[in-house]
Coordinates of C-alpha atoms in Angstrom, one line a residue:
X1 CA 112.4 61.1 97.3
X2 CA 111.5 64.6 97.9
X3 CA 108.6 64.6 100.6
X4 CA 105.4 66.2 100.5
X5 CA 106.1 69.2 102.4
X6 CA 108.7 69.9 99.9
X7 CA 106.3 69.2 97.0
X8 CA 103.6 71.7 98.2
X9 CA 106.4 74.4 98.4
X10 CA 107.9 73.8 94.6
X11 CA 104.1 73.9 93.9
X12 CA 104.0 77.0 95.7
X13 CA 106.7 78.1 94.0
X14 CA 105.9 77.4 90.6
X15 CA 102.5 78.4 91.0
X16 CA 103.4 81.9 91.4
X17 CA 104.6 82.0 87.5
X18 CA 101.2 80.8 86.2
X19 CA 97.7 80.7 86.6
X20 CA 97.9 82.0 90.3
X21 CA 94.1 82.0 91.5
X22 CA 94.0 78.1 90.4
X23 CA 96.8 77.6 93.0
X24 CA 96.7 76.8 96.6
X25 CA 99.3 78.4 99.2
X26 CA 102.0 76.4 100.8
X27 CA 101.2 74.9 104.1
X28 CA 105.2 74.0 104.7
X29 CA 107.0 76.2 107.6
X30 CA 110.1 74.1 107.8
X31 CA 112.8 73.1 104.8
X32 CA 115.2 70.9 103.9
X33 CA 118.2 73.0 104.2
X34 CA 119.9 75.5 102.3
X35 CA 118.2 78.2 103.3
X36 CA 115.4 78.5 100.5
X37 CA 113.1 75.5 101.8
X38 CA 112.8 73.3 98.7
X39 CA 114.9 70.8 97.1
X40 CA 115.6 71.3 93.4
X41 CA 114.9 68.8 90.8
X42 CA 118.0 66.6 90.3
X43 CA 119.6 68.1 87.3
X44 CA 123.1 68.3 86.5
X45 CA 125.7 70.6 85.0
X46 CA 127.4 70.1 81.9
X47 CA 130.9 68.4 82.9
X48 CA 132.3 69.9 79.4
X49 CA 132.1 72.3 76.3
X50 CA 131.1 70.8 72.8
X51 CA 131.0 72.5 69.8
X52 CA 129.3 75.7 69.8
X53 CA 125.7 74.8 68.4
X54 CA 125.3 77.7 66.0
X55 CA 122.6 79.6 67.8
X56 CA 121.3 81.0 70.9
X57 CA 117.8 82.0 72.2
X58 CA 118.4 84.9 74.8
X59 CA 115.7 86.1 77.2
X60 CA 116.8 89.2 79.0
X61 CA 115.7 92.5 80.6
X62 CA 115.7 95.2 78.3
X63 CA 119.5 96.4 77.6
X64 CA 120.7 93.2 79.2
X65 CA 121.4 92.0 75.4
X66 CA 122.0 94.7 72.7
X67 CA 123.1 94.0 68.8
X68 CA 123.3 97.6 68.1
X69 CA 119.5 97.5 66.8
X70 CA 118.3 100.4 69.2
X71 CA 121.8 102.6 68.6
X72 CA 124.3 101.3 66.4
X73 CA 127.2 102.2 69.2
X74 CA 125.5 99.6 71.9
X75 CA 126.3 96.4 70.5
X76 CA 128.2 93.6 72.6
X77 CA 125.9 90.5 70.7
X78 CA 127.7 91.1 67.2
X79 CA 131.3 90.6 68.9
X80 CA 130.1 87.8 70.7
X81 CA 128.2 85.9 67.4
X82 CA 131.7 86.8 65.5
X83 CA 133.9 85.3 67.9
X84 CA 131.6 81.6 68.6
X85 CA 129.5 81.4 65.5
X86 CA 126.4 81.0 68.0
X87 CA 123.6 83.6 66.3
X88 CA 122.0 85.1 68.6
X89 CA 118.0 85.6 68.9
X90 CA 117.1 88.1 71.7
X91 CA 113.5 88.6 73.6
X92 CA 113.5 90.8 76.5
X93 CA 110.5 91.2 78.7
X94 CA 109.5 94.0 81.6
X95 CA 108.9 91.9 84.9
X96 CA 109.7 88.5 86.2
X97 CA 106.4 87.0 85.9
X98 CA 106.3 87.3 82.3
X99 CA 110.0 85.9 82.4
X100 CA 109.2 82.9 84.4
X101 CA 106.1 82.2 82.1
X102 CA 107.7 82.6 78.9
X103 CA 110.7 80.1 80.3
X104 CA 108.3 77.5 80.8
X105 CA 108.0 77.6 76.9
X106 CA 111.3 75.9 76.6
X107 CA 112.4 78.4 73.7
X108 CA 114.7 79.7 75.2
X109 CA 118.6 78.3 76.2
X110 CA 119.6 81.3 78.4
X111 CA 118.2 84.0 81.0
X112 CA 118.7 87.2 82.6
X113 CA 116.8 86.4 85.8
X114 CA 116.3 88.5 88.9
X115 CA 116.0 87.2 92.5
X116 CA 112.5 87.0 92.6
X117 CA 112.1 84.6 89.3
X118 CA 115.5 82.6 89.7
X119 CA 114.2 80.4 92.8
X120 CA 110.5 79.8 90.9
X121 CA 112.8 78.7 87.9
X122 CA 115.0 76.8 89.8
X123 CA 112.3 74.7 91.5
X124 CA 110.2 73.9 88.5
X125 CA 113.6 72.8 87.1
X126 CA 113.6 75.0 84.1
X127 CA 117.2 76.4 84.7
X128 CA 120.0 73.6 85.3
X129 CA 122.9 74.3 87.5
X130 CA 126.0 75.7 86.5
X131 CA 129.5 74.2 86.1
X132 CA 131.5 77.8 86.6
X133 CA 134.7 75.9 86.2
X134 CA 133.8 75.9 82.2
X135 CA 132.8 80.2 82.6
X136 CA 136.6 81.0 82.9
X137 CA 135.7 84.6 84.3
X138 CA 133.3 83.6 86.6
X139 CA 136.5 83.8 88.6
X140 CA 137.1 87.1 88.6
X141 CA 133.4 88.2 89.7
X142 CA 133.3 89.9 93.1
X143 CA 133.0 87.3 96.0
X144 CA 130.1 89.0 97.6
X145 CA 128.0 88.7 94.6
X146 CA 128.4 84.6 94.5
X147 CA 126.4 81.4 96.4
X148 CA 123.9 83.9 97.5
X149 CA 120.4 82.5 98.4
X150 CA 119.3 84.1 94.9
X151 CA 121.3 82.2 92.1
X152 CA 122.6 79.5 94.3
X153 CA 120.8 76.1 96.2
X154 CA 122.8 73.8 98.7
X155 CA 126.0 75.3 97.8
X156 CA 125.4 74.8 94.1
X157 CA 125.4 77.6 91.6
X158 CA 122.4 77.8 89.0
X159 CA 124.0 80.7 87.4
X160 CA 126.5 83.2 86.9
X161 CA 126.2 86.9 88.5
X162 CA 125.9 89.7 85.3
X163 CA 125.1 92.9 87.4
X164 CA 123.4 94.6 90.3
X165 CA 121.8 97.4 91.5
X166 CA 118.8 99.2 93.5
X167 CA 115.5 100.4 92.8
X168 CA 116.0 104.2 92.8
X169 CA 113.6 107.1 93.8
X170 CA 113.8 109.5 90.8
X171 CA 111.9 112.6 90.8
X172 CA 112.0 116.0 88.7
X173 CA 114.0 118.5 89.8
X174 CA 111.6 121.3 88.1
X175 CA 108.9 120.0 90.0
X176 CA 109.9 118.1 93.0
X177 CA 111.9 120.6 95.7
X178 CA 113.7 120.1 98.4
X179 CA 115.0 116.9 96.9
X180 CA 113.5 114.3 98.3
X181 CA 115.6 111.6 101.0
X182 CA 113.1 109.0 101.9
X183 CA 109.9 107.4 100.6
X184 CA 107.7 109.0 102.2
X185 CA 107.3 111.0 99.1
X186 CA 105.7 108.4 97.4
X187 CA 103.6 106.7 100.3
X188 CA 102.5 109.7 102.7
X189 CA 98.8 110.3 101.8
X190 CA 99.5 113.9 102.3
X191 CA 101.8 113.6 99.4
X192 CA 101.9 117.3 97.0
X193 CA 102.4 114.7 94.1
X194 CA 99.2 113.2 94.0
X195 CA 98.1 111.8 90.8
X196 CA 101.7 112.7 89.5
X197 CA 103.2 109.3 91.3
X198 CA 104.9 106.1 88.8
X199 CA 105.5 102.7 90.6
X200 CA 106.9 99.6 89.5
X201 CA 103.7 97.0 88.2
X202 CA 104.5 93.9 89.8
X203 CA 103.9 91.9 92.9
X204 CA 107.1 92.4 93.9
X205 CA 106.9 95.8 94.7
X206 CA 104.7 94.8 97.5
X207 CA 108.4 94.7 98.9
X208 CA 109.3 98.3 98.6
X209 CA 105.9 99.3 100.8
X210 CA 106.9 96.4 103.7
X211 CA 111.0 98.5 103.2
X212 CA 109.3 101.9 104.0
X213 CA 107.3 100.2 107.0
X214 CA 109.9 98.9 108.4
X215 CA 112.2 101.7 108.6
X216 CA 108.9 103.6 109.9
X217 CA 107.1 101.1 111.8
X218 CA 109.3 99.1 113.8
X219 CA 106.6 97.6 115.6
X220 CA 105.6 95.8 113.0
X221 CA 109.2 93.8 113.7
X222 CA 109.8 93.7 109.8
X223 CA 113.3 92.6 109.5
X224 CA 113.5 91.4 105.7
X225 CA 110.7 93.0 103.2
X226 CA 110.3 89.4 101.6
X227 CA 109.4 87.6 104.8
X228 CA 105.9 88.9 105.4
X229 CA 103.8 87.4 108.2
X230 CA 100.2 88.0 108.3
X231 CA 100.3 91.3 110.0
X232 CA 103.0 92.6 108.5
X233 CA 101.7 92.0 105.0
X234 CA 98.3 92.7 105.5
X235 CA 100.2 96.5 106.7
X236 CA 102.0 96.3 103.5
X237 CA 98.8 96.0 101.5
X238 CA 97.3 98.3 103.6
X239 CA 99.6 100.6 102.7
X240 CA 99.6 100.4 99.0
X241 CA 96.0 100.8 98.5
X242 CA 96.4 103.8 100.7
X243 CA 99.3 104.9 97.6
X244 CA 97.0 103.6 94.8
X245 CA 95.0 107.4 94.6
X246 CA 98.5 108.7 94.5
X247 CA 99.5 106.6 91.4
X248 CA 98.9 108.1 88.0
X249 CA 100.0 104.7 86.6
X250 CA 102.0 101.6 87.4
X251 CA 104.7 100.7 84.9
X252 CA 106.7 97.8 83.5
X253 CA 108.0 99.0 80.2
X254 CA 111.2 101.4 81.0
X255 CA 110.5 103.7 78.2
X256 CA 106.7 104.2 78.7
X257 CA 108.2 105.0 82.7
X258 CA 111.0 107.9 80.8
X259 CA 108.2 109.4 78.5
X260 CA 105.8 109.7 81.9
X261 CA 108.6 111.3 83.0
X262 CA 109.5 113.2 80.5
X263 CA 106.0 114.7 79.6
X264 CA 105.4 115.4 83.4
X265 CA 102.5 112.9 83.4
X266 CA 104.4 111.6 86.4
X267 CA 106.9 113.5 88.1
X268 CA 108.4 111.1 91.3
X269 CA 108.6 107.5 91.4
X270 CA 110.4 104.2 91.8
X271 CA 112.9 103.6 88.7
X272 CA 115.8 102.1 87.1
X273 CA 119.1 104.1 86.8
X274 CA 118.6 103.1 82.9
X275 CA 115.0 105.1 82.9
X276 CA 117.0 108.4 84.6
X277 CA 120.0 107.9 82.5
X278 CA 117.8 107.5 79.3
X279 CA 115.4 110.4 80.4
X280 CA 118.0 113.0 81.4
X281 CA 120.0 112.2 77.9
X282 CA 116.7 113.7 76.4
X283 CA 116.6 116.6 78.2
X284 CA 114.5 116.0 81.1
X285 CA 115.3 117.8 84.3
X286 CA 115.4 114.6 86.4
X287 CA 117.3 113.2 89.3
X288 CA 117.9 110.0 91.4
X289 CA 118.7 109.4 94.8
X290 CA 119.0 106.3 97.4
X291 CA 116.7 106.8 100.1
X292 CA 117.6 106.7 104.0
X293 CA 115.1 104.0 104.0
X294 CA 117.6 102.0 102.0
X295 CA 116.0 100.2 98.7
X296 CA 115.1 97.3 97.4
X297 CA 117.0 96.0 94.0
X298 CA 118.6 93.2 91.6
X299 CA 121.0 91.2 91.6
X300 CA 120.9 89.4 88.8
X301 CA 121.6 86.0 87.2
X302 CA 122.3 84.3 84.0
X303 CA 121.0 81.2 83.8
X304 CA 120.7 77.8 81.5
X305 CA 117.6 76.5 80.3
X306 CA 117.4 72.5 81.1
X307 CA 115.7 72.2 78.3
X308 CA 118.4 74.3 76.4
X309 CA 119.8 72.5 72.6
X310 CA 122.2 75.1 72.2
X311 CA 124.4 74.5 75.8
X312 CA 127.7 75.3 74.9
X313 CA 126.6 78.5 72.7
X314 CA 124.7 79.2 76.4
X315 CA 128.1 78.7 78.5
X316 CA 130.3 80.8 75.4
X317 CA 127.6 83.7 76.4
X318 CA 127.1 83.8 80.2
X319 CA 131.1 83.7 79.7
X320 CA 131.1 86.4 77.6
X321 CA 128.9 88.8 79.3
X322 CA 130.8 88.4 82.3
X323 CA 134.1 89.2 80.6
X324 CA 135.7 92.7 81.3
X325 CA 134.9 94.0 78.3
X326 CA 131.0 93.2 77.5
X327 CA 130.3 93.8 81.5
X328 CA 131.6 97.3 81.2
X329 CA 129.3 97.9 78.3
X330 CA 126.2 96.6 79.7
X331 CA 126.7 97.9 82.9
X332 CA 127.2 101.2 81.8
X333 CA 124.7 101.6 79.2
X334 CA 121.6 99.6 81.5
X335 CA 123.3 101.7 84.7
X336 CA 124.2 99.5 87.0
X337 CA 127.3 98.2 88.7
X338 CA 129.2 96.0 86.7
X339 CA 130.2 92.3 88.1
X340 CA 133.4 92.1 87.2
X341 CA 135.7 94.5 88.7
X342 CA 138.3 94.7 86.0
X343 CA 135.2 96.4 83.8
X344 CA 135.4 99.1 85.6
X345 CA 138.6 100.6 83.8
X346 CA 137.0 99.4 80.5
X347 CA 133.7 102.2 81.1
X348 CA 133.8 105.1 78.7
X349 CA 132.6 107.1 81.8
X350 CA 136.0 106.4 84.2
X351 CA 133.6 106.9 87.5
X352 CA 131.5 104.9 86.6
X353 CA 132.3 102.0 89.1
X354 CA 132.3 104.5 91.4
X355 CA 128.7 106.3 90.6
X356 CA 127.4 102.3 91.1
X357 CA 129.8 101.4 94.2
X358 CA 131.0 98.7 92.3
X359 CA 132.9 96.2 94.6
X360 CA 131.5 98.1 97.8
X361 CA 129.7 95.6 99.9
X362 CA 128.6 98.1 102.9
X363 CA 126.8 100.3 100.2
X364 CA 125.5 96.7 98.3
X365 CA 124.5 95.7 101.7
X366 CA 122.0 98.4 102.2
X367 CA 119.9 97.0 99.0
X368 CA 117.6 94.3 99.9
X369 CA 117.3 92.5 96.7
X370 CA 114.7 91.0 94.8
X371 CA 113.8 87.4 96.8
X372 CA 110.9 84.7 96.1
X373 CA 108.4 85.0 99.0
X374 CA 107.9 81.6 100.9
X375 CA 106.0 80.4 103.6
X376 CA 109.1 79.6 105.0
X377 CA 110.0 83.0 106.5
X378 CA 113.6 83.8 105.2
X379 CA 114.4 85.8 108.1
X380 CA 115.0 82.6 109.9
X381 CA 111.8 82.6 112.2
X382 CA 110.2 79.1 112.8
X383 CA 107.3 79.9 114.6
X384 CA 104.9 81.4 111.8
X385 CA 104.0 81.3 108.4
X386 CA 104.8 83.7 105.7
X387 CA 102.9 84.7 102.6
X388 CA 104.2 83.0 99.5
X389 CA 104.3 84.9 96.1
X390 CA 101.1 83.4 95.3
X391 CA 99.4 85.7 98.2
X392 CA 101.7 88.3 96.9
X393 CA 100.5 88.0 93.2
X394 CA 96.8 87.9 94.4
X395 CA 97.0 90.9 96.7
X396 CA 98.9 92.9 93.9
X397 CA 95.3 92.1 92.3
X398 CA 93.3 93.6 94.3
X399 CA 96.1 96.7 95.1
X400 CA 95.2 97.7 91.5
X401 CA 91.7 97.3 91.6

């Protein structure tokens, strides 16, 4: 039996996908192992394949999932319902919160899930783990990308790795001279681009503040943005509500981010290389670059719903998506770097692996991707308490006023 201390932690845990200010925080500053502090709800994977069910309820990130609906040429669901029979019904959503509340609704057999939703989902055991042995390309996917504390618990995968990539620092080129190399362009409160700043609306871009701090501050002794003690979060907060007069709006939705962009309503900001991919494409003078601060990023998972009808149809897909040729599709069109490596001589753009540092871990390794926030600190200190995402979520609150 799982003890309390565990309990309050998977409270903690699934807490932060609901109705946060009714929650407590985690008292817990040990765990059971594995590295994440909680011990999942015994589930297990499927030992085989049946028949394909005959439909499939994805929820995915936007571009994660495309039937040719938003440009007739980006379409890897049609192949994929012609080959299995599964027919596919897609919902996409623009942060992880929404994601994690919408797969408590059991509608849904199959997710796109970032790092900072996959251990919530895990815990509330509304993902299942994953027998990889029955995704026949799993094996292919690039070691450094697998059993990583994001999409795997205790050695056991909960999914299969689609993609990854970092939050970029985009910025107009009109407007935004030299071109910018650190941060600082968005957090300095001496900033020229007041007023003309875009960040990411979510709690977990408390993250990219504690990144820039920690490259700047060092005293603060920040070694992983998701492993926030008291004073080192309360600096990260601090230093947000500092950026909020800066901000001419937070955004979640890629393409209300692009026409900000576009329309100079905003003209830096933290983005996806999809939102400076799409924006140049339509003429926008814009740019992207990887700060010396480093980022933070994705790495993200597909995953099965426990609750999932349609399981083999769910298996057929996260098989599918990972194959050479749907990965090089996705990959390129969302812009990100592919987790396959034999996509990358599939691309229609031949550098594209390249552009993304597919398969280059020293380049991956300078992302810091998207984590749930514990009170276990993940750096691997013992002797304090970190805030969990429930204190995340709440201070995100006030950040906005």
């Amino acid at each position: 039996m799982r003890n309390s201390r565990t309990l309050r932690l998977i409270a903690g845990l699934m807490c932060a996908g609901t109705a946060v200010a009714a929650c407590g925080t985690s008292s817990t500053s040990s765990s059971s192992g594995g590295g994440q502090g909680f011990t999942p709800p015994k589930l297990e994977a499927m030992s085989q394949l049946g028949q394909p069910e005959g439909a499939l309820n994805i929820l995915a990130w936007p571009g994660y999932a495309e039937n040719g609906s938003n440009d007739p040429a980006v379409d890897w669901v049609t192949p994929f319902e012609q080959a299995t029979g599964c027919k596919v019904n897609v919902k996409t959503f623009g942060t992880s919160d929404e994601a994690v509340s919408l797969m408590k609704t059991g509608q849904y057999d199959v997710i796109s899930a970032s790092g900072d939703a996959s251990l919530r989902l895990i815990a509330a055991g509304d993902v299942e783990p994953v027998n990889t042995s029955l995704v026949p390309n799993y094996a292919d996917v690039y070691d450094f990308l697998k059993n990583k504390p994001w999409n795997s618990v205790h050695n056991t995968a909960y999914g299969v790795p689609h993609g990854w990539g970092a939050n970029v620092l985009t910025y107009r080129t009109d407007q935004v001279s030299p071109a910018p190399t650190s941060w600082s362009v968005m957090f300095d409160p001496n900033s020229p681009f007041k007023g003309k700043v875009i960040a990411y609306d979510s709690p977990i871009y408390i993250a990219d503040a504690a990144l820039y701090l920690m490259k700047t501050k060092p005293e603060l002794g920040i070694k992983n943005p998701y492993a926030l003690d008291d004073k080192q979060f309360q600096a990260s907060v601090d230093l947000l509500k500092q950026q909020r007069p800066l901000v001419s709006e937070y955004w979640s939705d890629y393409l209300k981010e692009s026409q900000a962009l576009k329309n100079g309503d905003a003209v830096v900001g933290t983005a996806w290389q999809v939102t400076v991919n799409l924006t140049q494409s339509e003429g926008a003078p814009l740019e992207s670059t990887l700060p010396t601060e480093g980022a933070t990023g994705w790495s993200d998972t597909w995953m099965v719903s426990a609750k999932s009808p349609h399981k083999t149809c769910a298996y057929k897909w996260m098989d599918h998506i990972i194959s050479p040729e749907a990965n090089a599709k996705v990959a390129e069109y969302f812009g990100e770097a592919p987790a396959n490596p034999k996509a990358c001589s599939l691309t229609a753009d031949a550098k594209h692996c390249e552009t993304y540092h597919a398969g280059d871990s020293a380049y991956a390794s300078q992302i810091w991707y998207w984590t749930t926030p514990i009170t276990q600190c993940i750096d691997g200190r013992t002797d304090v308490q970190c805030k969990d995402y429930g204190e995340w979520t709440r201070a995100w609150t006030e950040i906005k006023g």
